[in-house]
Every structure is written in C-alpha cells, then in structure tokens.
XYZ file of C-alpha atoms in Angstrom:
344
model
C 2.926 59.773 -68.767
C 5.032 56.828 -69.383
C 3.294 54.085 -69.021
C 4.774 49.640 -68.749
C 5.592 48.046 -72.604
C 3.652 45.159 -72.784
C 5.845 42.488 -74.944
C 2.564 40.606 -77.206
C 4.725 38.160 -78.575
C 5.798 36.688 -74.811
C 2.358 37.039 -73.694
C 0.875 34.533 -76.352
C 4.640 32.369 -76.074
C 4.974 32.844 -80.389
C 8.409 34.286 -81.548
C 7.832 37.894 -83.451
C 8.539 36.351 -86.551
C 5.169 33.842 -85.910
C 2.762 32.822 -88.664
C -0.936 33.937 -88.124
C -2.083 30.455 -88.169
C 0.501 30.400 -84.999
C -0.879 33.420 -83.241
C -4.569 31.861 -83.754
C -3.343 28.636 -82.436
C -1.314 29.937 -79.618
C -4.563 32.187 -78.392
C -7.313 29.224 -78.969
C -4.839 27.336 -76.407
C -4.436 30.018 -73.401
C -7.347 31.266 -74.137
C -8.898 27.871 -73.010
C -6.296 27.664 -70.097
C -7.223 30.859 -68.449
C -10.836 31.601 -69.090
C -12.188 33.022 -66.031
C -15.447 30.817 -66.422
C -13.170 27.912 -65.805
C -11.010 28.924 -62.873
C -12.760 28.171 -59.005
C -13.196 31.060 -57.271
C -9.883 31.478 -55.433
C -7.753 31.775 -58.795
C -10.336 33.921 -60.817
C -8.717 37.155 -60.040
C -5.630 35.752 -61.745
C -7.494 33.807 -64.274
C -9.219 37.184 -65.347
C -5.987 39.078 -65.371
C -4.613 36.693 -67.617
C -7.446 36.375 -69.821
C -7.065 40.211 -70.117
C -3.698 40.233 -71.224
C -4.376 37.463 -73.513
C -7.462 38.983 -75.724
C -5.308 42.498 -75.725
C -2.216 40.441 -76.973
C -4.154 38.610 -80.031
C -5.996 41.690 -80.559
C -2.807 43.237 -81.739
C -0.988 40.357 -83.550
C -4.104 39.443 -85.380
C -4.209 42.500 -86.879
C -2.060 43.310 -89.631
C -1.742 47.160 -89.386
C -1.515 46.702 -85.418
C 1.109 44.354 -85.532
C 3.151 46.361 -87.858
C 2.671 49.286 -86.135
C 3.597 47.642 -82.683
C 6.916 46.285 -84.439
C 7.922 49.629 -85.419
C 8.784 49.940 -81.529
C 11.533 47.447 -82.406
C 13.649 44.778 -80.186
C 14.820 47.320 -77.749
C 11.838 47.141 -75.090
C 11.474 45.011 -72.800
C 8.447 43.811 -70.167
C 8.923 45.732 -67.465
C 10.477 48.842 -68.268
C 8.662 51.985 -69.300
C 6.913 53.246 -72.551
C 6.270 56.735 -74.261
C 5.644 56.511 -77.777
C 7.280 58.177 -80.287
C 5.976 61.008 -81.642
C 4.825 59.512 -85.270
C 2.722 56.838 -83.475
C -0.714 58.557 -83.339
C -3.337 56.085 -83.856
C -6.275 54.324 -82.962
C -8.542 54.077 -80.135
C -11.081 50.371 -79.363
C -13.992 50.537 -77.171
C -13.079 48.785 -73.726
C -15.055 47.097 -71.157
C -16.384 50.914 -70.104
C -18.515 50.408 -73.187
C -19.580 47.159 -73.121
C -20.221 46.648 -69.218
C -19.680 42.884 -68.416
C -19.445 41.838 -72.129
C -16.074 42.057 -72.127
C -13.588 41.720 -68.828
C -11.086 43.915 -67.761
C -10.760 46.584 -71.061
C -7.160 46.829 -72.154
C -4.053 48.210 -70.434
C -2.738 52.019 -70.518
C -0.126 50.815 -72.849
C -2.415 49.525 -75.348
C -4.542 52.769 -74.858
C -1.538 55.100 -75.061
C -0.193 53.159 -78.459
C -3.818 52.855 -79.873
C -5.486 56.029 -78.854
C -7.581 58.352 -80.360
C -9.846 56.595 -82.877
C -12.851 53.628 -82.625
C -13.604 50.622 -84.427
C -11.370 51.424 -87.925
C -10.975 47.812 -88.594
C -13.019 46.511 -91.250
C -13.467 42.893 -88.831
C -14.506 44.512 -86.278
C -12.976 42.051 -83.091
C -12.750 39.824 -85.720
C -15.934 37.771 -84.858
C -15.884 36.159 -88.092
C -12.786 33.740 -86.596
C -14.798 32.798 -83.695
C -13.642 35.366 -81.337
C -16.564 37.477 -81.263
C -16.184 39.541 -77.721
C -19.304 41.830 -77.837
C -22.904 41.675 -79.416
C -23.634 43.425 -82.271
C -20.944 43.464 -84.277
C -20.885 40.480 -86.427
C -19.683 39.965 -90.505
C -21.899 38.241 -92.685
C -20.676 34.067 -93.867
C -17.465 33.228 -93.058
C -15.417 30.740 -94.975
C -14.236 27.718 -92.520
C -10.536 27.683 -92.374
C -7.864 25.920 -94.547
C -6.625 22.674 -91.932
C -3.347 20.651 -92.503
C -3.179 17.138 -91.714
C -0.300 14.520 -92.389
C -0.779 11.043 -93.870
C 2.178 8.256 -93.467
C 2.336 5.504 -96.343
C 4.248 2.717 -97.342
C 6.323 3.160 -101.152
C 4.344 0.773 -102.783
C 0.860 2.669 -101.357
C 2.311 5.964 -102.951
C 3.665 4.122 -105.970
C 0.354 1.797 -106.601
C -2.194 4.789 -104.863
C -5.087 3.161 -102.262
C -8.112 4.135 -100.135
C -7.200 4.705 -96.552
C -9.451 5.760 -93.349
C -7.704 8.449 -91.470
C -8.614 10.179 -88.315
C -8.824 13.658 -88.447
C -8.413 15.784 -85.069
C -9.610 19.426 -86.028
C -12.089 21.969 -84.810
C -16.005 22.388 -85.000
C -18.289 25.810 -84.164
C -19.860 25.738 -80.886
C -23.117 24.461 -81.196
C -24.055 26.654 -77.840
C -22.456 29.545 -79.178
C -22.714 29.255 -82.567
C -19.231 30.891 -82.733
C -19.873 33.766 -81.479
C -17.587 32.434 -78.058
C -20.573 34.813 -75.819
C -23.938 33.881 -74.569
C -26.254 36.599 -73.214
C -24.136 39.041 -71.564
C -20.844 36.266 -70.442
C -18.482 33.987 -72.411
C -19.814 30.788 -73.568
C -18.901 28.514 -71.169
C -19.042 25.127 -73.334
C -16.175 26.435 -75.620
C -14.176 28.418 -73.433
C -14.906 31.985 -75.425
C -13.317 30.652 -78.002
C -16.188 30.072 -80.488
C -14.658 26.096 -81.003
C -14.971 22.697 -79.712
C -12.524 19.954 -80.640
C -13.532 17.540 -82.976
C -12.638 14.410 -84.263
C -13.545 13.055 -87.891
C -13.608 9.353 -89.484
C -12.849 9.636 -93.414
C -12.126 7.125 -95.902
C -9.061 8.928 -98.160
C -8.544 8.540 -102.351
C -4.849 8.153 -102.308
C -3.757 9.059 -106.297
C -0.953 6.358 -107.626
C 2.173 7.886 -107.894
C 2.026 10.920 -104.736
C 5.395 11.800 -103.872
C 6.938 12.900 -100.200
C 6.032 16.716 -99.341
C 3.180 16.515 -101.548
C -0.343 17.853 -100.250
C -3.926 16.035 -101.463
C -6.770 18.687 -100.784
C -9.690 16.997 -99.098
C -12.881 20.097 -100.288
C -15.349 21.100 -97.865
C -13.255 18.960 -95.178
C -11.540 21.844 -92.897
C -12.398 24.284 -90.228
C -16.581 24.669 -90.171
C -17.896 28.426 -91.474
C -19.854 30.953 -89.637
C -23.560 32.345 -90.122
C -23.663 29.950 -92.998
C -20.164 30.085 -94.430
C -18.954 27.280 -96.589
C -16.301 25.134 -94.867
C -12.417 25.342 -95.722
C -10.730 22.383 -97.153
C -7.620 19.924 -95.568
C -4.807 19.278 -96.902
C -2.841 15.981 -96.477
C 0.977 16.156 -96.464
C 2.201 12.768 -97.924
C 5.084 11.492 -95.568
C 6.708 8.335 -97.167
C 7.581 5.739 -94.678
C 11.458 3.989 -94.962
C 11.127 0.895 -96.699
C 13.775 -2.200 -96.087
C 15.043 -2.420 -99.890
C 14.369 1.129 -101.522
C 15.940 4.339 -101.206
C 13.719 7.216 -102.334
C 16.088 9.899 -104.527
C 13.246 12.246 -105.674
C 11.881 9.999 -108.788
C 14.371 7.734 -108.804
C 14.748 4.404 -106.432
C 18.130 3.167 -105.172
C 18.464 -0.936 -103.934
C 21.478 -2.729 -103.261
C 22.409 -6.477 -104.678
C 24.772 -8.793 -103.285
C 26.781 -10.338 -106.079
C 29.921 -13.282 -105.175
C 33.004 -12.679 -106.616
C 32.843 -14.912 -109.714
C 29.968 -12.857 -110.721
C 31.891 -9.743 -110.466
C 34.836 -11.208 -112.302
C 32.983 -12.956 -114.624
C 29.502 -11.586 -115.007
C 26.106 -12.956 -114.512
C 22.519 -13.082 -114.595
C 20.508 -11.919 -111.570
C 16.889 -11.111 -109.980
C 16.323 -7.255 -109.015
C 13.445 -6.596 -107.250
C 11.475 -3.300 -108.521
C 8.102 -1.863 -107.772
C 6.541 -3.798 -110.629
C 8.133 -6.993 -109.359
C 11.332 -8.763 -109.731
C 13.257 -8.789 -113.301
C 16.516 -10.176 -114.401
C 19.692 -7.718 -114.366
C 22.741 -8.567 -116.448
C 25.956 -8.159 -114.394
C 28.691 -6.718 -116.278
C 32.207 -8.544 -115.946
C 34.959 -7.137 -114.248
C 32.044 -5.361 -112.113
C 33.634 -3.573 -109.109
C 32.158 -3.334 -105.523
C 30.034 0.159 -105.602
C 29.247 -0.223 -109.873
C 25.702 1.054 -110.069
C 23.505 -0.576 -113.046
C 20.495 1.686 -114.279
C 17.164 0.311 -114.802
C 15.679 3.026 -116.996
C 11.962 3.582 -116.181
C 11.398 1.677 -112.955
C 11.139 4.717 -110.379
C 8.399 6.438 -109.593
C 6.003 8.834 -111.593
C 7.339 12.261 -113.231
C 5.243 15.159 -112.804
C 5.292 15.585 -116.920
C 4.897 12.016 -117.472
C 7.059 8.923 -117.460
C 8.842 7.770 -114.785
C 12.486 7.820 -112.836
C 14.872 5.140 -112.991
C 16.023 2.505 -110.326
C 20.157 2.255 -109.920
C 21.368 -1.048 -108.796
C 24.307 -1.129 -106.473
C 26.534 -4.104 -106.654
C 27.644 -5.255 -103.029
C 30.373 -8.008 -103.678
C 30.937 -10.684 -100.725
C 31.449 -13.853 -100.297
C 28.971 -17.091 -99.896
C 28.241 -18.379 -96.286
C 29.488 -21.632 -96.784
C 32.590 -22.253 -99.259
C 33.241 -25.876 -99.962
C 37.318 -27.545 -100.036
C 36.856 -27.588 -104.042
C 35.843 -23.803 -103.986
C 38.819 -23.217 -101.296
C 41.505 -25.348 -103.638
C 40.015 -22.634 -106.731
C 40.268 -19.726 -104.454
C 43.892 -20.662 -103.780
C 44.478 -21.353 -107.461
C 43.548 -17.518 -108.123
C 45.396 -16.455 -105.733
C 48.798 -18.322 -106.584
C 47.878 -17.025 -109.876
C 48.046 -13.632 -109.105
C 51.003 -13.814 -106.630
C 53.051 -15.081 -110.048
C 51.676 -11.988 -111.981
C 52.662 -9.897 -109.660
C-alpha cells in the first residue's frame, strides 16, 4: 500500500545536512510553538496535528541509525507524493499512542509505520528521555550529563592582550522544576515547559579572562552548561573570544599592524618617532630615503604565541604633509623642487 513520504528535514525547517545540536534546537522551538496544551480550543486540532508531526520528525533525526536509514531514500521524494519502500528497508517498529492511551497524542503516521515496522523499542535511549523529551512513563535512563552550551564574549585588544574579569549574562536552559525533565505530568504534557523538559534561564557570572586569548578561541566555564537529569552532573560553556576593531591596531594572527604619519623631511632624511604598542608608546627610528608604504618591524610587541613569546608589530609609514606650512618652508619646498627640475 503506498502510503505519503513525509520530508523530516522540512518538518523541523533544518537542511539534511543539520547538526544534532540543530535538530535539538529546531524541535525545543516548535515544539513550544505548537504544544496542544498551549493552543485555545479552536486551533487545538491543528496544534495537535502539528505537534504530531513534530515528535515523529525529531524522533527520526535524533536518532542516528533512523536518520541514516531515512537518508538512504535519497533527494528524490518529495512531500506529497507517494511512498513504498524498497525492498532492503525492513526495520523497526515504536509503540504508538495505541499503547500508551493519552500519554502520548496522535501515534505516528503510516509512513513512519511502513519505514519503521516490525520491531519495538531497539534503541538503547529509549524516546530519549535522558534529553528532556521523555514522552511516556516508565522508561527513563539513569543520570544524565547536562549538555555542552556555547556562548560568545566581545573584548577590546588590550582586554585580550592584558586578560580581565568580566560579568557576562548567560541566556541558556534549566530542567523543569514541575517536570523535573521528564516534559509529562501524570498522564499529559507538562504544561509549565511546554513538553519539552526546559525552561529558559538566564545566569549572572563574573568571567576569568586569561592574558593573551586570541579571536576564535573558546574558555570552558566547568559545571556552567545545560543542567543534568535524575542527578546528572551539569555540562560546561564555552566562550568564543570575538575581538572587537580597535582605532590604531590591525590584528594579523600574532602579529599587530599600525600606521604612522611621517612629513617628508623625515622620509628623506630620517628621524626619530613615538609608536604606540600594547605596552605603551616607544621611539622608532625612521630610516632615510623611507618610501610611502616602508613597513618597520618591532620584533616582540604582538600578542602571545601559543609556544611562548610573542608576534611582532609592523609599522607602516604614511608620508603627508603638515597642516600648516609656513613662507620659509614654502621658499625650501621650492628650492627642492628647482633642484630637481635642474637634475632632471
């Protein structure tokens, strides 16, 4: 009997290439959206259907050996049109809401039945209660290790360079207090989280920032992520380091780039000037005959190698003239350039 493809990926609105942390995240959100226990009575029906389609979508892409067996049906069908399965594609069958009663709404659909049939419960997870998605009593894991959360932190160059203590905001999730995860009470869906075993939660922390963290790198916060169930230690956040522009340096990996205005006379006949570097300013000797572009290298004043030492800072000589000239600084100008003209 062929029966309508279902298309998991659209349902849940991840591309088929999606992360797990995506699928999670993509579910925890519609999940909330269209839980039935939400919806006033005139768009239940279609809150339930949803809902449905939704649980039977992440049941599938949350499971490894589902998922890869539902890709082996490749790109080639579509919502909509109709499904046999090939002959290779015996499986598995789950208990549906003939099983449970009102624990769970709506079962799945005949294609998930005719792809998954003929086998119960296989999966070592078990509806994967242990992620907060716990659907029917009965059936849950022992502790459960929070989950890993990823956070960014923005700081100045010198705050990387010179390392500080910051307080940061953390927006994240915390276990249901009503639920205690589980996302059911009694015989329904929790109704404080949704079914989704979470609440959101916001966290005040005061942040170690090491001297010398570079952009892209991650400081792991322990014991600070997602909370753990039935007594599972919590995961730990990680802090991506995003280093704000600054108005003199240019960040090259470990190395620093600055520019320096220099007047022509200093070009043409070289000169002492103030560079400013991370560890303040320090005088710079000018090379004569120094050409618009020339970059001088102060060895050691970047930032922090991972082995030890540091990068350098290049210099790049901008040559223009002062705001103001004076007639005797004209009358010399002129000199040069009659000078020049008699060279040439």
């Amino acid at each position: 009997m062929a029966v309508t493809y279902q298309d998991y990926y659209e349902i849940l609105g991840v591309k088929r290439d999606a992360s797990e942390s995506d699928i999670k995240a993509a579910y925890r959100k519609l999940a909330r959206k269209w839980h039935p226990d939400l919806h006033t009575d005139k768009k239940k029906a279609e809150a339930e259907e949803k809902f449905k389609k939704i649980n039977e979508a992440y049941e599938v892409l949350s499971d490894p050996e589902k998922r890869s067996k539902y890709d082996r049906l490749g790109s080639n069908w579509r919502m909509g049109q109709d499904f046999e399965p090939p002959p290779d594609m015996d499986g598995v069958r789950y208990y549906t809401s003939a099983d449970f009663g009102d624990e769970f709404p709506g079962g799945f659909s005949d294609f998930f039945e005719t792809l998954f049939g003929g086998q119960r419960f296989s999966g070592a997870e078990g509806f994967r209660r242990g992620d907060g998605f716990g659907r029917a009593g009965g059936f849950s894991r022992g502790p459960v290790r929070g989950h890993d959360a990823e956070s960014e932190i923005e700081l100045s160059l010198e705050d990387a360079y010179h390392g500080i203590t910051r307080t940061v905001q953390i927006s994240g999730e915390a276990v249901c207090p009503d639920c205690r995860g589980s996302g059911t009470q009694g015989r329904g869906f929790c109704t404080r989280c949704g079914g989704t075993g979470t609440l959101s939660d916001v966290k005040t922390l005061e942040v170690k920032i090491p001297p010398g963290v570079h952009e892209g790198n991650r400081i792991r916060l322990k014991g600070r992520g997602g909370e753990g169930l039935a007594g599972g230690e919590r995961g730990d956040l990680y802090l991506k380091v995003h280093i704000l522009p600054h108005p003199i340096f240019n960040v090259k990996g470990s190395d620093l780039e600055t520019e320096m205005v220099v007047f022509p006379d200093q070009a043409v006949l070289g000169d002492k000037v103030t560079v400013p570097t991370l560890d303040g300013s320090v005088s710079v000797s000018v090379p004569s005959g120094s050409h618009a572009g020339t970059k001088l290298r102060l060895r050691g004043k970047g930032l922090p190698l991972k082995g030890g030492g540091r990068g350098d800072q290049y210099v790049k000589l901008v040559i223009d003239t002062p705001d103001s000239v004076s007639e005797k600084e004209k009358k010399a100008y002129q000199h040069l350039r009659d000078l020049r003209t008699k060279q040439e």
